[in-house]
mmCIF file with all atom_site columns, C-alpha atoms and ligand atoms in Angstrom:
data_model
loop_
_atom_site.group_PDB
_atom_site.id
_atom_site.type_symbol
_atom_site.label_atom_id
_atom_site.label_alt_id
_atom_site.label_comp_id
_atom_site.label_asym_id
_atom_site.label_entity_id
_atom_site.label_seq_id
_atom_site.pdbx_PDB_ins_code
_atom_site.Cartn_x
_atom_site.Cartn_y
_atom_site.Cartn_z
_atom_site.occupancy
_atom_site.B_iso_or_equiv
_atom_site.pdbx_formal_charge
_atom_site.auth_seq_id
_atom_site.auth_comp_id
_atom_site.auth_asym_id
_atom_site.auth_atom_id
_atom_site.pdbx_PDB_model_num
ATOM   1   C  CA  . UNK A 1 1   ? 21.811  -17.807 -7.551  1.00 53.00 ? 1   UNK A CA  1
ATOM   2   C  CA  . UNK A 1 2   ? 21.372  -20.656 -5.817  1.00 58.00 ? 2   UNK A CA  1
ATOM   3   C  CA  . UNK A 1 3   ? 17.778  -22.537 -4.642  1.00 62.00 ? 3   UNK A CA  1
ATOM   4   C  CA  . UNK A 1 4   ? 18.849  -23.327 -1.653  1.00 66.00 ? 4   UNK A CA  1
ATOM   5   C  CA  . UNK A 1 5   ? 19.143  -18.962 -0.494  1.00 90.00 ? 5   UNK A CA  1
ATOM   6   C  CA  . UNK A 1 6   ? 16.115  -18.184 -2.263  1.00 94.00 ? 6   UNK A CA  1
ATOM   7   C  CA  . UNK A 1 7   ? 14.766  -20.419 0.230   1.00 94.00 ? 7   UNK A CA  1
ATOM   8   C  CA  . UNK A 1 8   ? 17.581  -19.496 3.310   1.00 95.00 ? 8   UNK A CA  1
ATOM   9   C  CA  . UNK A 1 9   ? 16.024  -15.172 2.267   1.00 96.00 ? 9   UNK A CA  1
ATOM   10  C  CA  . UNK A 1 10  ? 12.509  -16.429 1.896   1.00 96.00 ? 10  UNK A CA  1
ATOM   11  C  CA  . UNK A 1 11  ? 12.150  -18.003 5.974   1.00 96.00 ? 11  UNK A CA  1
ATOM   12  C  CA  . UNK A 1 12  ? 15.272  -16.001 7.319   1.00 96.00 ? 12  UNK A CA  1
ATOM   13  C  CA  . UNK A 1 13  ? 13.742  -12.375 6.179   1.00 97.00 ? 13  UNK A CA  1
ATOM   14  C  CA  . UNK A 1 14  ? 10.421  -13.021 4.641   1.00 97.00 ? 14  UNK A CA  1
ATOM   15  C  CA  . UNK A 1 15  ? 9.756   -15.980 7.152   1.00 97.00 ? 15  UNK A CA  1
ATOM   16  C  CA  . UNK A 1 16  ? 8.098   -17.938 4.006   1.00 96.00 ? 16  UNK A CA  1
ATOM   17  C  CA  . UNK A 1 17  ? 9.203   -21.155 3.853   1.00 93.00 ? 17  UNK A CA  1
ATOM   18  C  CA  . UNK A 1 18  ? 7.422   -24.446 3.011   1.00 93.00 ? 18  UNK A CA  1
ATOM   19  C  CA  . UNK A 1 19  ? 5.830   -24.555 -1.232  1.00 93.00 ? 19  UNK A CA  1
ATOM   20  C  CA  . UNK A 1 20  ? 7.273   -21.279 -2.585  1.00 94.00 ? 20  UNK A CA  1
ATOM   21  C  CA  . UNK A 1 21  ? 5.996   -19.561 -4.811  1.00 96.00 ? 21  UNK A CA  1
ATOM   22  C  CA  . UNK A 1 22  ? 8.825   -17.265 -6.454  1.00 96.00 ? 22  UNK A CA  1
ATOM   23  C  CA  . UNK A 1 23  ? 6.182   -14.395 -7.863  1.00 97.00 ? 23  UNK A CA  1
ATOM   24  C  CA  . UNK A 1 24  ? 3.734   -14.165 -4.955  1.00 97.00 ? 24  UNK A CA  1
ATOM   25  C  CA  . UNK A 1 25  ? 5.492   -15.249 -1.930  1.00 97.00 ? 25  UNK A CA  1
ATOM   26  C  CA  . UNK A 1 26  ? 9.251   -14.225 -3.178  1.00 97.00 ? 26  UNK A CA  1
ATOM   27  C  CA  . UNK A 1 27  ? 8.072   -10.830 -5.096  1.00 98.00 ? 27  UNK A CA  1
ATOM   28  C  CA  . UNK A 1 28  ? 5.365   -10.305 -3.449  1.00 98.00 ? 28  UNK A CA  1
ATOM   29  C  CA  . UNK A 1 29  ? 4.135   -9.967  -6.717  1.00 98.00 ? 29  UNK A CA  1
ATOM   30  C  CA  . UNK A 1 30  ? -0.326  -10.726 -7.000  1.00 98.00 ? 30  UNK A CA  1
ATOM   31  C  CA  . UNK A 1 31  ? -1.268  -8.939  -10.324 1.00 96.00 ? 31  UNK A CA  1
ATOM   32  C  CA  . UNK A 1 32  ? -0.192  -8.225  -13.690 1.00 95.00 ? 32  UNK A CA  1
ATOM   33  C  CA  . UNK A 1 33  ? 1.344   -4.691  -14.558 1.00 95.00 ? 33  UNK A CA  1
ATOM   34  C  CA  . UNK A 1 34  ? 3.511   -6.191  -17.766 1.00 91.00 ? 34  UNK A CA  1
ATOM   35  C  CA  . UNK A 1 35  ? 7.111   -5.623  -15.518 1.00 91.00 ? 35  UNK A CA  1
ATOM   36  C  CA  . UNK A 1 36  ? 10.436  -7.774  -15.882 1.00 93.00 ? 36  UNK A CA  1
ATOM   37  C  CA  . UNK A 1 37  ? 10.876  -8.427  -12.991 1.00 96.00 ? 37  UNK A CA  1
ATOM   38  C  CA  . UNK A 1 38  ? 14.586  -9.429  -11.700 1.00 96.00 ? 38  UNK A CA  1
ATOM   39  C  CA  . UNK A 1 39  ? 15.195  -11.709 -8.961  1.00 96.00 ? 39  UNK A CA  1
ATOM   40  C  CA  . UNK A 1 40  ? 18.699  -10.896 -7.998  1.00 95.00 ? 40  UNK A CA  1
ATOM   41  C  CA  . UNK A 1 41  ? 17.415  -7.658  -7.991  1.00 96.00 ? 41  UNK A CA  1
ATOM   42  C  CA  . UNK A 1 42  ? 14.634  -8.672  -5.970  1.00 97.00 ? 42  UNK A CA  1
ATOM   43  C  CA  . UNK A 1 43  ? 16.929  -11.424 -3.318  1.00 97.00 ? 43  UNK A CA  1
ATOM   44  C  CA  . UNK A 1 44  ? 19.379  -7.616  -3.174  1.00 96.00 ? 44  UNK A CA  1
ATOM   45  C  CA  . UNK A 1 45  ? 16.296  -5.946  -2.044  1.00 97.00 ? 45  UNK A CA  1
ATOM   46  C  CA  . UNK A 1 46  ? 14.993  -8.810  0.957   1.00 97.00 ? 46  UNK A CA  1
ATOM   47  C  CA  . UNK A 1 47  ? 18.428  -8.558  2.468   1.00 96.00 ? 47  UNK A CA  1
ATOM   48  C  CA  . UNK A 1 48  ? 19.852  -5.088  2.495   1.00 97.00 ? 48  UNK A CA  1
ATOM   49  C  CA  . UNK A 1 49  ? 17.093  -2.219  2.197   1.00 98.00 ? 49  UNK A CA  1
ATOM   50  C  CA  . UNK A 1 50  ? 13.616  -1.946  5.033   1.00 98.00 ? 50  UNK A CA  1
ATOM   51  C  CA  . UNK A 1 51  ? 10.717  -3.608  3.646   1.00 98.00 ? 51  UNK A CA  1
ATOM   52  C  CA  . UNK A 1 52  ? 6.878   -2.722  4.426   1.00 98.00 ? 52  UNK A CA  1
ATOM   53  C  CA  . UNK A 1 53  ? 4.571   -5.526  5.337   1.00 98.00 ? 53  UNK A CA  1
ATOM   54  C  CA  . UNK A 1 54  ? 1.270   -4.189  3.597   1.00 98.00 ? 54  UNK A CA  1
ATOM   55  C  CA  . UNK A 1 55  ? -2.041  -6.470  2.781   1.00 98.00 ? 55  UNK A CA  1
ATOM   56  C  CA  . UNK A 1 56  ? -5.034  -5.242  -0.147  1.00 99.00 ? 56  UNK A CA  1
ATOM   57  C  CA  . UNK A 1 57  ? -8.288  -6.368  0.420   1.00 98.00 ? 57  UNK A CA  1
ATOM   58  C  CA  . UNK A 1 58  ? -10.792 -5.868  -2.709  1.00 98.00 ? 58  UNK A CA  1
ATOM   59  C  CA  . UNK A 1 59  ? -14.221 -4.827  -1.080  1.00 98.00 ? 59  UNK A CA  1
ATOM   60  C  CA  . UNK A 1 60  ? -16.716 -5.903  -4.108  1.00 97.00 ? 60  UNK A CA  1
ATOM   61  C  CA  . UNK A 1 61  ? -20.712 -5.952  -4.012  1.00 95.00 ? 61  UNK A CA  1
ATOM   62  C  CA  . UNK A 1 62  ? -21.966 -9.486  -2.709  1.00 94.00 ? 62  UNK A CA  1
ATOM   63  C  CA  . UNK A 1 63  ? -22.211 -11.897 -5.682  1.00 93.00 ? 63  UNK A CA  1
ATOM   64  C  CA  . UNK A 1 64  ? -19.897 -10.054 -7.694  1.00 95.00 ? 64  UNK A CA  1
ATOM   65  C  CA  . UNK A 1 65  ? -17.085 -11.650 -9.628  1.00 96.00 ? 65  UNK A CA  1
ATOM   66  C  CA  . UNK A 1 66  ? -15.508 -9.495  -10.396 1.00 96.00 ? 66  UNK A CA  1
ATOM   67  C  CA  . UNK A 1 67  ? -12.786 -9.936  -8.956  1.00 97.00 ? 67  UNK A CA  1
ATOM   68  C  CA  . UNK A 1 68  ? -9.554  -8.774  -7.194  1.00 98.00 ? 68  UNK A CA  1
ATOM   69  C  CA  . UNK A 1 69  ? -8.682  -5.098  -8.891  1.00 98.00 ? 69  UNK A CA  1
ATOM   70  C  CA  . UNK A 1 70  ? -7.577  -5.027  -11.924 1.00 98.00 ? 70  UNK A CA  1
ATOM   71  C  CA  . UNK A 1 71  ? -4.756  -2.371  -11.320 1.00 98.00 ? 71  UNK A CA  1
ATOM   72  C  CA  . UNK A 1 72  ? -3.903  -3.545  -7.875  1.00 98.00 ? 72  UNK A CA  1
ATOM   73  C  CA  . UNK A 1 73  ? -0.180  -4.087  -8.322  1.00 98.00 ? 73  UNK A CA  1
ATOM   74  C  CA  . UNK A 1 74  ? 0.612   -1.506  -10.904 1.00 98.00 ? 74  UNK A CA  1
ATOM   75  C  CA  . UNK A 1 75  ? 0.338   1.399   -7.627  1.00 98.00 ? 75  UNK A CA  1
ATOM   76  C  CA  . UNK A 1 76  ? 2.136   -1.161  -5.922  1.00 98.00 ? 76  UNK A CA  1
ATOM   77  C  CA  . UNK A 1 77  ? 4.576   -0.786  -8.309  1.00 98.00 ? 77  UNK A CA  1
ATOM   78  C  CA  . UNK A 1 78  ? 3.907   3.037   -8.736  1.00 98.00 ? 78  UNK A CA  1
ATOM   79  C  CA  . UNK A 1 79  ? 4.890   3.325   -4.764  1.00 98.00 ? 79  UNK A CA  1
ATOM   80  C  CA  . UNK A 1 80  ? 7.491   1.412   -4.323  1.00 98.00 ? 80  UNK A CA  1
ATOM   81  C  CA  . UNK A 1 81  ? 8.967   3.082   -7.972  1.00 98.00 ? 81  UNK A CA  1
ATOM   82  C  CA  . UNK A 1 82  ? 8.407   6.650   -5.414  1.00 98.00 ? 82  UNK A CA  1
ATOM   83  C  CA  . UNK A 1 83  ? 9.375   4.563   -2.043  1.00 98.00 ? 83  UNK A CA  1
ATOM   84  C  CA  . UNK A 1 84  ? 12.675  2.975   -3.770  1.00 98.00 ? 84  UNK A CA  1
ATOM   85  C  CA  . UNK A 1 85  ? 13.611  5.783   -5.488  1.00 98.00 ? 85  UNK A CA  1
ATOM   86  C  CA  . UNK A 1 86  ? 13.244  8.492   -2.842  1.00 98.00 ? 86  UNK A CA  1
ATOM   87  C  CA  . UNK A 1 87  ? 13.956  6.597   0.446   1.00 98.00 ? 87  UNK A CA  1
ATOM   88  C  CA  . UNK A 1 88  ? 15.095  2.581   -0.126  1.00 98.00 ? 88  UNK A CA  1
ATOM   89  C  CA  . UNK A 1 89  ? 13.007  1.150   1.545   1.00 98.00 ? 89  UNK A CA  1
ATOM   90  C  CA  . UNK A 1 90  ? 10.589  -0.520  0.575   1.00 98.00 ? 90  UNK A CA  1
ATOM   91  C  CA  . UNK A 1 91  ? 7.129   -2.556  0.249   1.00 98.00 ? 91  UNK A CA  1
ATOM   92  C  CA  . UNK A 1 92  ? 5.742   -6.585  0.618   1.00 98.00 ? 92  UNK A CA  1
ATOM   93  C  CA  . UNK A 1 93  ? 2.782   -6.886  -0.132  1.00 98.00 ? 93  UNK A CA  1
ATOM   94  C  CA  . UNK A 1 94  ? 1.836   -10.415 2.221   1.00 98.00 ? 94  UNK A CA  1
ATOM   95  C  CA  . UNK A 1 95  ? -1.213  -11.327 0.929   1.00 98.00 ? 95  UNK A CA  1
ATOM   96  C  CA  . UNK A 1 96  ? -4.800  -9.981  -1.306  1.00 98.00 ? 96  UNK A CA  1
ATOM   97  C  CA  . UNK A 1 97  ? -7.662  -11.082 -0.994  1.00 98.00 ? 97  UNK A CA  1
ATOM   98  C  CA  . UNK A 1 98  ? -10.668 -9.953  -3.075  1.00 98.00 ? 98  UNK A CA  1
ATOM   99  C  CA  . UNK A 1 99  ? -14.421 -9.602  -0.547  1.00 98.00 ? 99  UNK A CA  1
ATOM   100 C  CA  . UNK A 1 100 ? -17.868 -10.011 -1.523  1.00 97.00 ? 100 UNK A CA  1
ATOM   101 C  CA  . UNK A 1 101 ? -19.616 -10.488 1.997   1.00 97.00 ? 101 UNK A CA  1
ATOM   102 C  CA  . UNK A 1 102 ? -21.812 -6.469  1.062   1.00 96.00 ? 102 UNK A CA  1
ATOM   103 C  CA  . UNK A 1 103 ? -20.873 -4.735  3.761   1.00 97.00 ? 103 UNK A CA  1
ATOM   104 C  CA  . UNK A 1 104 ? -20.437 -1.906  2.243   1.00 97.00 ? 104 UNK A CA  1
ATOM   105 C  CA  . UNK A 1 105 ? -24.113 -2.298  0.813   1.00 92.00 ? 105 UNK A CA  1
ATOM   106 C  CA  . UNK A 1 106 ? -25.220 -1.965  -2.536  1.00 87.00 ? 106 UNK A CA  1
ATOM   107 C  CA  . UNK A 1 107 ? -23.673 0.857   -3.504  1.00 90.00 ? 107 UNK A CA  1
ATOM   108 C  CA  . UNK A 1 108 ? -20.335 -0.356  -2.953  1.00 93.00 ? 108 UNK A CA  1
ATOM   109 C  CA  . UNK A 1 109 ? -19.542 2.875   -0.829  1.00 97.00 ? 109 UNK A CA  1
ATOM   110 C  CA  . UNK A 1 110 ? -18.071 3.761   1.720   1.00 98.00 ? 110 UNK A CA  1
ATOM   111 C  CA  . UNK A 1 111 ? -19.910 5.714   4.919   1.00 98.00 ? 111 UNK A CA  1
ATOM   112 C  CA  . UNK A 1 112 ? -17.460 8.638   4.925   1.00 98.00 ? 112 UNK A CA  1
ATOM   113 C  CA  . UNK A 1 113 ? -17.491 12.427  6.033   1.00 96.00 ? 113 UNK A CA  1
ATOM   114 C  CA  . UNK A 1 114 ? -14.176 13.123  8.016   1.00 97.00 ? 114 UNK A CA  1
ATOM   115 C  CA  . UNK A 1 115 ? -10.688 12.111  7.482   1.00 98.00 ? 115 UNK A CA  1
ATOM   116 C  CA  . UNK A 1 116 ? -7.970  12.794  9.811   1.00 98.00 ? 116 UNK A CA  1
ATOM   117 C  CA  . UNK A 1 117 ? -4.293  12.280  10.253  1.00 98.00 ? 117 UNK A CA  1
ATOM   118 C  CA  . UNK A 1 118 ? -3.634  8.964   11.560  1.00 98.00 ? 118 UNK A CA  1
ATOM   119 C  CA  . UNK A 1 119 ? -6.910  7.693   14.045  1.00 98.00 ? 119 UNK A CA  1
ATOM   120 C  CA  . UNK A 1 120 ? -10.500 8.537   12.858  1.00 98.00 ? 120 UNK A CA  1
ATOM   121 C  CA  . UNK A 1 121 ? -11.562 8.654   16.341  1.00 96.00 ? 121 UNK A CA  1
ATOM   122 C  CA  . UNK A 1 122 ? -14.994 8.052   15.595  1.00 95.00 ? 122 UNK A CA  1
ATOM   123 C  CA  . UNK A 1 123 ? -15.516 5.603   12.781  1.00 98.00 ? 123 UNK A CA  1
ATOM   124 C  CA  . UNK A 1 124 ? -19.024 4.524   10.840  1.00 98.00 ? 124 UNK A CA  1
ATOM   125 C  CA  . UNK A 1 125 ? -20.014 1.661   11.682  1.00 98.00 ? 125 UNK A CA  1
ATOM   126 C  CA  . UNK A 1 126 ? -19.191 0.854   7.684   1.00 98.00 ? 126 UNK A CA  1
ATOM   127 C  CA  . UNK A 1 127 ? -15.323 1.763   8.191   1.00 98.00 ? 127 UNK A CA  1
ATOM   128 C  CA  . UNK A 1 128 ? -15.847 -0.835  11.401  1.00 98.00 ? 128 UNK A CA  1
ATOM   129 C  CA  . UNK A 1 129 ? -16.314 -3.398  9.021   1.00 98.00 ? 129 UNK A CA  1
ATOM   130 C  CA  . UNK A 1 130 ? -13.329 -2.806  6.807   1.00 98.00 ? 130 UNK A CA  1
ATOM   131 C  CA  . UNK A 1 131 ? -10.959 -2.212  8.985   1.00 98.00 ? 131 UNK A CA  1
ATOM   132 C  CA  . UNK A 1 132 ? -11.843 -5.295  10.340  1.00 98.00 ? 132 UNK A CA  1
ATOM   133 C  CA  . UNK A 1 133 ? -10.979 -7.354  7.033   1.00 98.00 ? 133 UNK A CA  1
ATOM   134 C  CA  . UNK A 1 134 ? -7.946  -9.205  6.543   1.00 98.00 ? 134 UNK A CA  1
ATOM   135 C  CA  . UNK A 1 135 ? -6.474  -8.707  9.095   1.00 98.00 ? 135 UNK A CA  1
ATOM   136 C  CA  . UNK A 1 136 ? -4.333  -12.320 8.487   1.00 98.00 ? 136 UNK A CA  1
ATOM   137 C  CA  . UNK A 1 137 ? -3.154  -11.804 6.041   1.00 98.00 ? 137 UNK A CA  1
ATOM   138 C  CA  . UNK A 1 138 ? 0.274   -11.478 7.795   1.00 97.00 ? 138 UNK A CA  1
ATOM   139 C  CA  . UNK A 1 139 ? 0.877   -7.841  7.312   1.00 98.00 ? 139 UNK A CA  1
ATOM   140 C  CA  . UNK A 1 140 ? 0.212   -4.717  9.939   1.00 98.00 ? 140 UNK A CA  1
ATOM   141 C  CA  . UNK A 1 141 ? -1.619  -2.516  7.452   1.00 98.00 ? 141 UNK A CA  1
ATOM   142 C  CA  . UNK A 1 142 ? -3.576  -3.028  5.243   1.00 99.00 ? 142 UNK A CA  1
ATOM   143 C  CA  . UNK A 1 143 ? -5.326  -1.772  2.298   1.00 99.00 ? 143 UNK A CA  1
ATOM   144 C  CA  . UNK A 1 144 ? -8.431  -1.909  0.567   1.00 99.00 ? 144 UNK A CA  1
ATOM   145 C  CA  . UNK A 1 145 ? -9.430  -0.662  -2.802  1.00 98.00 ? 145 UNK A CA  1
ATOM   146 C  CA  . UNK A 1 146 ? -13.105 0.295   -2.439  1.00 98.00 ? 146 UNK A CA  1
ATOM   147 C  CA  . UNK A 1 147 ? -15.702 1.789   -5.219  1.00 98.00 ? 147 UNK A CA  1
ATOM   148 C  CA  . UNK A 1 148 ? -15.813 5.057   -3.316  1.00 98.00 ? 148 UNK A CA  1
ATOM   149 C  CA  . UNK A 1 149 ? -16.753 6.960   -0.681  1.00 98.00 ? 149 UNK A CA  1
ATOM   150 C  CA  . UNK A 1 150 ? -19.175 9.349   0.532   1.00 98.00 ? 150 UNK A CA  1
ATOM   151 C  CA  . UNK A 1 151 ? -17.112 12.446  0.886   1.00 98.00 ? 151 UNK A CA  1
ATOM   152 C  CA  . UNK A 1 152 ? -16.356 11.904  -2.518  1.00 97.00 ? 152 UNK A CA  1
ATOM   153 C  CA  . UNK A 1 153 ? -12.522 11.626  -1.755  1.00 98.00 ? 153 UNK A CA  1
ATOM   154 C  CA  . UNK A 1 154 ? -10.359 9.890   -4.188  1.00 98.00 ? 154 UNK A CA  1
ATOM   155 C  CA  . UNK A 1 155 ? -8.521  7.794   -0.969  1.00 98.00 ? 155 UNK A CA  1
ATOM   156 C  CA  . UNK A 1 156 ? -8.420  8.441   2.352   1.00 98.00 ? 156 UNK A CA  1
ATOM   157 C  CA  . UNK A 1 157 ? -5.835  6.902   5.532   1.00 98.00 ? 157 UNK A CA  1
ATOM   158 C  CA  . UNK A 1 158 ? -7.512  7.706   8.249   1.00 98.00 ? 158 UNK A CA  1
ATOM   159 C  CA  . UNK A 1 159 ? -8.477  4.535   10.769  1.00 98.00 ? 159 UNK A CA  1
ATOM   160 C  CA  . UNK A 1 160 ? -9.687  2.727   13.343  1.00 98.00 ? 160 UNK A CA  1
ATOM   161 C  CA  . UNK A 1 161 ? -7.823  2.870   16.365  1.00 98.00 ? 161 UNK A CA  1
ATOM   162 C  CA  . UNK A 1 162 ? -5.397  -0.301  16.078  1.00 98.00 ? 162 UNK A CA  1
ATOM   163 C  CA  . UNK A 1 163 ? -5.911  -0.701  12.393  1.00 98.00 ? 163 UNK A CA  1
ATOM   164 C  CA  . UNK A 1 164 ? -3.993  0.520   10.326  1.00 98.00 ? 164 UNK A CA  1
ATOM   165 C  CA  . UNK A 1 165 ? -4.576  1.460   7.163   1.00 98.00 ? 165 UNK A CA  1
ATOM   166 C  CA  . UNK A 1 166 ? -6.550  3.297   3.969   1.00 99.00 ? 166 UNK A CA  1
ATOM   167 C  CA  . UNK A 1 167 ? -8.390  3.216   0.996   1.00 99.00 ? 167 UNK A CA  1
ATOM   168 C  CA  . UNK A 1 168 ? -8.347  3.655   -2.052  1.00 98.00 ? 168 UNK A CA  1
ATOM   169 C  CA  . UNK A 1 169 ? -11.194 4.105   -5.256  1.00 98.00 ? 169 UNK A CA  1
ATOM   170 C  CA  . UNK A 1 170 ? -10.625 1.589   -8.154  1.00 98.00 ? 170 UNK A CA  1
ATOM   171 C  CA  . UNK A 1 171 ? -10.163 4.040   -11.242 1.00 98.00 ? 171 UNK A CA  1
ATOM   172 C  CA  . UNK A 1 172 ? -8.645  6.395   -9.224  1.00 98.00 ? 172 UNK A CA  1
ATOM   173 C  CA  . UNK A 1 173 ? -4.303  7.264   -9.824  1.00 98.00 ? 173 UNK A CA  1
ATOM   174 C  CA  . UNK A 1 174 ? -2.173  4.879   -9.521  1.00 98.00 ? 174 UNK A CA  1
ATOM   175 C  CA  . UNK A 1 175 ? -0.125  7.027   -7.658  1.00 98.00 ? 175 UNK A CA  1
ATOM   176 C  CA  . UNK A 1 176 ? -3.069  7.222   -5.099  1.00 98.00 ? 176 UNK A CA  1
ATOM   177 C  CA  . UNK A 1 177 ? -1.956  4.324   -2.689  1.00 98.00 ? 177 UNK A CA  1
ATOM   178 C  CA  . UNK A 1 178 ? 1.497   5.358   -2.297  1.00 98.00 ? 178 UNK A CA  1
ATOM   179 C  CA  . UNK A 1 179 ? 0.043   8.637   -1.077  1.00 98.00 ? 179 UNK A CA  1
ATOM   180 C  CA  . UNK A 1 180 ? -2.404  7.131   1.358   1.00 98.00 ? 180 UNK A CA  1
ATOM   181 C  CA  . UNK A 1 181 ? 0.258   4.545   3.156   1.00 98.00 ? 181 UNK A CA  1
ATOM   182 C  CA  . UNK A 1 182 ? 2.605   7.334   2.902   1.00 98.00 ? 182 UNK A CA  1
ATOM   183 C  CA  . UNK A 1 183 ? 0.353   9.588   5.384   1.00 98.00 ? 183 UNK A CA  1
ATOM   184 C  CA  . UNK A 1 184 ? -0.327  5.627   7.255   1.00 98.00 ? 184 UNK A CA  1
ATOM   185 C  CA  . UNK A 1 185 ? 3.797   5.315   7.627   1.00 98.00 ? 185 UNK A CA  1
ATOM   186 C  CA  . UNK A 1 186 ? 5.041   7.892   9.390   1.00 96.00 ? 186 UNK A CA  1
ATOM   187 C  CA  . UNK A 1 187 ? 2.189   9.550   9.902   1.00 98.00 ? 187 UNK A CA  1
ATOM   188 C  CA  . UNK A 1 188 ? 3.400   12.594  7.018   1.00 98.00 ? 188 UNK A CA  1
ATOM   189 C  CA  . UNK A 1 189 ? 1.405   15.086  6.434   1.00 98.00 ? 189 UNK A CA  1
ATOM   190 C  CA  . UNK A 1 190 ? 0.424   16.939  3.324   1.00 98.00 ? 190 UNK A CA  1
ATOM   191 C  CA  . UNK A 1 191 ? 2.614   19.451  1.617   1.00 98.00 ? 191 UNK A CA  1
ATOM   192 C  CA  . UNK A 1 192 ? 2.212   22.998  1.280   1.00 97.00 ? 192 UNK A CA  1
ATOM   193 C  CA  . UNK A 1 193 ? -0.895  23.628  -1.626  1.00 96.00 ? 193 UNK A CA  1
ATOM   194 C  CA  . UNK A 1 194 ? -0.177  26.804  -1.729  1.00 97.00 ? 194 UNK A CA  1
ATOM   195 C  CA  . UNK A 1 195 ? 3.695   26.869  -3.008  1.00 97.00 ? 195 UNK A CA  1
ATOM   196 C  CA  . UNK A 1 196 ? 2.688   25.736  -6.205  1.00 96.00 ? 196 UNK A CA  1
ATOM   197 C  CA  . UNK A 1 197 ? 6.281   23.573  -7.197  1.00 96.00 ? 197 UNK A CA  1
ATOM   198 C  CA  . UNK A 1 198 ? 4.694   20.740  -4.195  1.00 97.00 ? 198 UNK A CA  1
ATOM   199 C  CA  . UNK A 1 199 ? 2.880   19.824  -7.107  1.00 98.00 ? 199 UNK A CA  1
ATOM   200 C  CA  . UNK A 1 200 ? 6.136   17.380  -7.618  1.00 98.00 ? 200 UNK A CA  1
ATOM   201 C  CA  . UNK A 1 201 ? 5.626   15.991  -4.116  1.00 98.00 ? 201 UNK A CA  1
ATOM   202 C  CA  . UNK A 1 202 ? 3.314   12.594  -3.717  1.00 98.00 ? 202 UNK A CA  1
ATOM   203 C  CA  . UNK A 1 203 ? 2.381   14.385  -0.615  1.00 98.00 ? 203 UNK A CA  1
ATOM   204 C  CA  . UNK A 1 204 ? 0.173   17.322  -2.815  1.00 98.00 ? 204 UNK A CA  1
ATOM   205 C  CA  . UNK A 1 205 ? -3.011  17.200  -1.617  1.00 97.00 ? 205 UNK A CA  1
ATOM   206 C  CA  . UNK A 1 206 ? -5.108  16.099  -5.566  1.00 95.00 ? 206 UNK A CA  1
ATOM   207 C  CA  . UNK A 1 207 ? -4.223  14.119  -7.576  1.00 95.00 ? 207 UNK A CA  1
ATOM   208 C  CA  . UNK A 1 208 ? -3.248  16.781  -10.510 1.00 95.00 ? 208 UNK A CA  1
ATOM   209 C  CA  . UNK A 1 209 ? 0.147   15.768  -9.299  1.00 97.00 ? 209 UNK A CA  1
ATOM   210 C  CA  . UNK A 1 210 ? 3.495   17.195  -11.824 1.00 97.00 ? 210 UNK A CA  1
ATOM   211 C  CA  . UNK A 1 211 ? 6.933   15.461  -12.790 1.00 96.00 ? 211 UNK A CA  1
ATOM   212 C  CA  . UNK A 1 212 ? 5.205   11.971  -12.633 1.00 97.00 ? 212 UNK A CA  1
ATOM   213 C  CA  . UNK A 1 213 ? 7.086   10.392  -10.642 1.00 98.00 ? 213 UNK A CA  1
ATOM   214 C  CA  . UNK A 1 214 ? 5.292   12.024  -7.933  1.00 98.00 ? 214 UNK A CA  1
ATOM   215 C  CA  . UNK A 1 215 ? 9.141   12.614  -4.917  1.00 98.00 ? 215 UNK A CA  1
ATOM   216 C  CA  . UNK A 1 216 ? 9.172   12.656  -1.153  1.00 98.00 ? 216 UNK A CA  1
ATOM   217 C  CA  . UNK A 1 217 ? 11.605  14.989  0.346   1.00 98.00 ? 217 UNK A CA  1
ATOM   218 C  CA  . UNK A 1 218 ? 14.787  13.935  3.330   1.00 98.00 ? 218 UNK A CA  1
ATOM   219 C  CA  . UNK A 1 219 ? 12.586  15.199  5.541   1.00 98.00 ? 219 UNK A CA  1
ATOM   220 C  CA  . UNK A 1 220 ? 9.737   12.862  4.394   1.00 98.00 ? 220 UNK A CA  1
ATOM   221 C  CA  . UNK A 1 221 ? 12.011  10.451  4.409   1.00 98.00 ? 221 UNK A CA  1
ATOM   222 C  CA  . UNK A 1 222 ? 13.115  10.317  7.227   1.00 98.00 ? 222 UNK A CA  1
ATOM   223 C  CA  . UNK A 1 223 ? 9.585   10.716  8.570   1.00 98.00 ? 223 UNK A CA  1
ATOM   224 C  CA  . UNK A 1 224 ? 9.229   7.422   7.423   1.00 98.00 ? 224 UNK A CA  1
ATOM   225 C  CA  . UNK A 1 225 ? 11.148  5.807   8.152   1.00 98.00 ? 225 UNK A CA  1
ATOM   226 C  CA  . UNK A 1 226 ? 10.961  6.529   11.544  1.00 98.00 ? 226 UNK A CA  1
ATOM   227 C  CA  . UNK A 1 227 ? 8.410   3.814   11.549  1.00 98.00 ? 227 UNK A CA  1
ATOM   228 C  CA  . UNK A 1 228 ? 8.044   1.602   13.674  1.00 97.00 ? 228 UNK A CA  1
ATOM   229 C  CA  . UNK A 1 229 ? 6.154   -0.467  11.158  1.00 98.00 ? 229 UNK A CA  1
ATOM   230 C  CA  . UNK A 1 230 ? 9.744   -1.670  8.875   1.00 98.00 ? 230 UNK A CA  1
ATOM   231 C  CA  . UNK A 1 231 ? 11.727  -4.552  9.024   1.00 98.00 ? 231 UNK A CA  1
ATOM   232 C  CA  . UNK A 1 232 ? 14.786  -5.236  8.042   1.00 97.00 ? 232 UNK A CA  1
ATOM   233 C  CA  . UNK A 1 233 ? 16.656  -8.638  7.287   1.00 94.00 ? 233 UNK A CA  1
HETATM 234 ZN ZN1 . ZN  B 2 .   ? -4.264  12.759  1.575   1.00 70.49 ? 301 ZN  B ZN1 1
#
């Protein structure tokens, strides 16, 4: 693939120009996960499949030097595995950041009680502060890696009105990012947990998935792809 083709695709489809990093700007890769990545496959993907821009913020305590969550790329690759396999869509990580402002206090635990699907109508002060982060990362949807929340969940997709996003507990299963993101995009609800076979589905309500990678069915994919956050080249 000639350089000018990469440049024209990066510019025309992703809005990236100037000094380009293939890894970050074309692949949307910001961490390590031991994967071999094909430029041709990625360029085909950019040109042909709908994608969703996602910003990711790792929240550390004030003064922490731990940096970005070490499994960030693993989780993004896992989410792309599910979306590409079942919905022919993919996630383009448009930017990442590590926050050490200490907005979650000394324990780093988010003050959150309820976790409704969609808008959190009465966010706590910490939820309100958290979902302000990363709004300049080039994405409508921002995911937050945090230590955990007072409700004990592994992740939650409830967001303050007008700031779409979700959080994932560092240390959670690699499929939690995909699960929370799929709650946000198209507002996909949980599958019925009284049906044991549904444990194969990404929207199973807990992390005891079976036959991973978890699946999205046709109606979930339709609901996902109906979200107006998707872009096509
Ligand atoms: Zn859920």
